[in-house]
Short mmCIF file of C-alpha atoms in Angstrom, two decimals:
data_model
loop_
_atom_site.label_atom_id
_atom_site.label_comp_id
_atom_site.label_asym_id
_atom_site.label_seq_id
_atom_site.Cartn_x
_atom_site.Cartn_y
_atom_site.Cartn_z
CA MET A 23 -18.74 22.12 70.57
CA THR A 24 -20.17 24.32 67.88
CA ALA A 25 -22.00 27.39 69.18
CA PRO A 26 -25.68 27.56 68.11
CA PRO A 27 -26.42 30.06 65.30
CA ARG A 28 -27.34 33.51 66.58
CA ALA A 29 -30.88 34.58 65.72
CA GLY A 30 -31.06 37.76 63.68
CA PRO A 31 -33.65 40.53 64.10
CA PRO A 32 -37.19 39.55 63.07
CA LEU A 33 -38.04 40.18 59.43
CA LEU A 34 -40.83 42.75 58.86
CA PRO A 35 -43.00 42.59 55.72
CA LEU A 36 -42.45 45.34 53.23
CA GLN A 37 -45.39 47.85 53.06
CA SER A 38 -46.38 49.55 49.87
CA ARG A 39 -46.99 53.24 50.57
CA GLY A 40 -48.09 54.18 47.04
CA TRP A 41 -47.50 57.68 45.74
CA PRO A 42 -46.51 60.21 48.36
CA ALA A 43 -49.43 62.45 49.37
CA ARG A 44 -49.02 66.08 48.34
CA ARG A 45 -49.32 68.46 51.22
CA TYR A 46 -50.56 71.99 50.51
CA PRO A 47 -49.50 74.92 52.63
CA ARG A 48 -52.01 75.75 55.35
CA TRP A 49 -52.34 79.30 54.10
CA LEU A 50 -53.57 78.24 50.64
CA LEU A 51 -57.25 77.59 51.50
CA PRO A 52 -57.78 80.91 53.32
CA ALA A 53 -56.10 82.68 50.41
CA LEU A 54 -58.43 81.00 47.91
CA ALA A 55 -61.43 81.97 50.02
CA VAL A 56 -60.30 85.59 50.01
CA LEU A 57 -59.88 85.56 46.23
CA VAL A 58 -63.36 84.09 45.69
CA ALA A 59 -64.90 86.66 48.03
CA ALA A 60 -63.10 89.47 46.21
CA ALA A 61 -64.34 88.23 42.83
CA VAL A 62 -67.92 88.11 44.09
CA ALA A 63 -67.61 91.59 45.56
CA VAL A 64 -66.28 92.97 42.29
CA GLY A 65 -69.14 91.36 40.39
CA LEU A 66 -71.71 92.85 42.74
CA ALA A 67 -70.07 96.24 42.71
CA HIS A 68 -70.07 96.54 38.92
CA ARG A 69 -73.12 98.36 37.75
CA PRO A 70 -73.69 98.84 34.02
CA SER A 71 -73.39 102.43 32.87
CA ARG A 72 -76.28 104.32 31.33
CA GLN A 73 -74.62 103.93 27.93
CA GLU A 74 -74.40 100.17 28.39
CA ARG A 75 -78.03 99.96 29.43
CA ALA A 76 -79.07 102.13 26.49
CA ALA A 77 -77.19 99.82 24.12
CA ASP A 78 -78.89 96.80 25.70
CA LEU A 79 -82.28 98.46 25.26
CA ARG A 80 -81.63 99.22 21.61
CA GLY A 81 -80.57 95.61 21.13
CA LEU A 82 -83.77 94.42 22.78
CA LEU A 83 -85.93 96.66 20.59
CA HIS A 84 -84.11 95.50 17.47
CA THR A 85 -84.72 91.85 18.39
CA LEU A 86 -88.38 92.41 19.20
CA ASN A 87 -89.00 94.32 15.99
CA TYR A 88 -87.11 91.76 13.89
CA ASP A 89 -89.00 88.80 15.37
CA ILE A 90 -92.46 90.39 15.09
CA GLU A 91 -91.94 92.00 11.68
CA SER A 92 -93.30 89.17 9.53
CA CYS A 93 -96.42 88.88 11.66
CA ALA A 94 -96.95 92.65 11.72
CA GLY A 95 -96.44 92.79 7.97
CA GLY A 96 -99.10 90.13 7.52
CA VAL A 97 -101.60 92.17 9.54
CA HIS A 98 -100.84 95.25 7.46
CA ASP A 99 -101.24 93.33 4.19
CA SER A 100 -104.48 91.67 5.28
CA LEU A 101 -106.09 94.98 6.21
CA THR A 102 -104.79 96.58 3.01
CA VAL A 103 -106.33 93.96 0.73
CA LEU A 104 -109.63 94.15 2.60
CA THR A 105 -109.69 97.92 2.15
CA ALA A 106 -108.93 97.47 -1.56
CA ILE A 107 -111.83 95.03 -1.97
CA ASP A 108 -114.23 97.25 0.00
CA SER A 109 -113.27 100.36 -1.98
CA GLY A 110 -113.57 98.61 -5.31
CA THR A 111 -109.96 99.19 -6.33
CA SER A 112 -109.56 95.42 -6.41
CA HIS A 113 -112.01 92.62 -7.15
CA ASP A 114 -109.64 89.70 -6.60
CA VAL A 115 -111.29 88.28 -3.49
CA ALA A 116 -109.51 84.94 -3.80
CA THR A 117 -106.07 86.55 -3.66
CA ALA A 118 -107.13 88.77 -0.76
CA ALA A 119 -108.34 85.72 1.17
CA SER A 120 -105.02 83.99 0.47
CA VAL A 121 -103.13 87.00 1.84
CA ALA A 122 -105.19 86.88 5.04
CA GLY A 123 -104.64 83.15 5.41
CA THR A 124 -100.88 83.47 4.95
CA GLY A 125 -100.81 86.36 7.42
CA THR A 126 -102.65 84.31 10.03
CA ALA A 127 -100.06 81.54 9.79
CA SER A 128 -97.19 84.05 10.03
CA CYS A 129 -98.33 85.02 13.53
CA SER A 130 -98.43 81.47 14.89
CA PRO A 131 -95.43 80.27 16.94
CA ALA A 132 -95.99 76.84 15.39
CA SER A 133 -95.56 78.23 11.87
CA ASN A 134 -93.13 81.10 12.43
CA GLU A 135 -89.88 80.34 14.26
CA LEU A 136 -89.28 84.05 14.90
CA ILE A 137 -92.43 84.22 17.01
CA ASP A 138 -91.35 81.00 18.68
CA ASP A 139 -87.97 82.64 19.45
CA LEU A 140 -89.75 85.39 21.37
CA GLU A 141 -91.08 82.84 23.82
CA SER A 142 -87.53 82.00 24.95
CA TYR A 143 -86.07 85.52 24.72
CA GLN A 144 -84.24 86.68 27.86
CA VAL A 145 -84.24 90.39 28.70
CA PRO A 146 -80.70 91.66 29.49
CA GLU A 147 -79.97 91.75 33.22
CA SER A 148 -78.96 95.40 32.98
CA LEU A 149 -82.63 96.24 32.21
CA ALA A 150 -84.13 94.13 35.00
CA SER A 151 -85.42 97.15 36.92
CA TYR A 152 -87.73 98.04 34.01
CA HIS A 153 -89.51 94.64 34.08
CA LEU A 154 -89.45 94.41 30.29
CA GLY A 155 -90.46 90.79 30.38
CA ARG A 156 -94.01 92.14 30.39
CA ALA A 157 -93.38 93.81 27.04
CA VAL A 158 -92.04 90.59 25.54
CA THR A 159 -95.02 88.60 26.83
CA GLY A 160 -97.38 91.30 25.59
CA LEU A 161 -95.80 91.20 22.15
CA ILE A 162 -96.25 87.43 21.95
CA ASP A 163 -99.91 87.87 22.92
CA TRP A 164 -100.29 90.57 20.28
CA ALA A 165 -99.19 88.03 17.68
CA ALA A 166 -100.95 84.96 19.02
CA PRO A 167 -103.83 85.02 19.43
CA ASP A 168 -104.73 88.67 18.75
CA ALA A 169 -103.18 89.19 15.30
CA GLU A 170 -104.22 85.68 14.30
CA ASN A 171 -107.82 86.45 15.23
CA ALA A 172 -107.81 89.76 13.36
CA GLN A 173 -106.56 88.19 10.14
CA SER A 174 -108.94 85.26 10.47
CA GLY A 175 -111.62 87.93 10.83
CA VAL A 176 -110.53 89.49 7.54
CA ALA A 177 -110.80 86.10 5.84
CA ARG A 178 -114.29 85.57 7.27
CA VAL A 179 -115.44 88.99 6.05
CA LEU A 180 -114.14 88.25 2.57
CA ALA A 181 -115.89 84.89 2.55
CA ALA A 182 -119.17 86.39 3.78
CA ARG A 183 -119.34 89.35 1.37
CA GLY A 184 -122.82 89.73 -0.08
CA THR A 185 -124.36 87.18 2.29
CA PRO A 186 -126.44 87.53 5.49
CA ARG A 187 -123.34 86.54 7.46
CA GLU A 188 -121.38 89.63 6.43
CA ALA A 189 -122.67 91.98 9.14
CA ALA A 190 -121.74 89.55 11.94
CA ALA A 191 -118.34 88.90 10.37
CA ARG A 192 -117.56 92.62 10.20
CA ALA A 193 -118.67 93.14 13.80
CA ALA A 194 -116.37 90.32 14.92
CA LEU A 195 -113.50 91.85 12.94
CA ARG A 196 -114.01 95.25 14.56
CA GLN A 197 -113.89 93.61 17.98
CA ALA A 198 -110.71 91.71 17.06
CA LEU A 199 -109.06 94.94 15.90
CA ARG A 200 -110.00 96.71 19.15
CA THR A 201 -108.36 93.89 21.08
CA LEU A 202 -105.29 94.19 18.85
CA ASP A 203 -105.12 97.93 19.53
CA ARG A 204 -105.37 97.43 23.30
CA GLN A 205 -102.59 94.87 23.26
CA ARG A 206 -100.37 97.16 21.19
CA ALA A 207 -100.96 99.94 23.72
CA ALA A 208 -100.01 97.56 26.53
CA VAL A 209 -96.72 96.72 24.81
CA ASP A 210 -95.95 100.40 24.20
CA THR A 211 -96.76 101.23 27.83
CA ALA A 212 -94.45 98.50 29.13
CA LEU A 213 -91.57 99.77 27.00
CA ALA A 214 -92.14 103.50 27.51
CA PRO A 215 -90.28 104.03 30.84
CA ALA A 216 -87.10 102.34 29.61
CA ILE A 217 -87.19 104.20 26.29
CA ALA A 218 -87.78 107.55 27.98
CA ALA A 219 -84.96 107.01 30.47
CA LEU A 220 -82.32 105.40 28.27
CA SER A 221 -82.96 106.09 24.57
CA PRO A 222 -85.67 108.69 23.92
CA ARG A 223 -85.19 108.51 20.14
CA ALA A 224 -85.88 104.78 20.08
CA ALA A 225 -89.29 103.45 19.15
CA PRO A 226 -91.28 100.38 20.15
CA PRO A 227 -92.00 97.72 17.52
CA ALA A 228 -94.24 98.92 14.70
CA LEU A 229 -97.55 97.13 15.20
CA PRO A 230 -100.39 97.84 12.77
CA GLY A 231 -104.02 97.47 13.74
#
């Protein structure tokens, strides 16, 4: 008789294991944590030197003066042409009014991108203790609405010359100029401590009024 065939071991389905998983040493995560902590500590420990802060202040003053210059120049020109008309050295009222109108527009963030830039200017972190954001905000206010109002006042005085409206127009202009002066003083006051401490020869932005 023929012996029955012997059964072999049961066949197991092949299993796909995919790519082998990479195992990192157990010490790696604590080491990374230590490195991160050390980097943070170094960042906190670094304090800018007085020279670095002085350089940052001078950079801030340069930016503020550059951005406000066209508006400040417009105020100066508007007051100059009004003085020339009042003194009789010039009789070109139409040109003087045009100067005042152009100057008014030069102080508007909507018309002057440099004034608009001031609204997004960030004071360097090294100067944070001096709270110079108040100076930047004050400078924006000096331009709009204060310098705008002063130059509009010049235009109204020129338009009202020789009419019953002239006295009221001049009174309004004097009030606008007083407001402009107060705002300039506020900007200077906000900048004064940083200038005195870091760069005594520096000057705040030149603001006529």
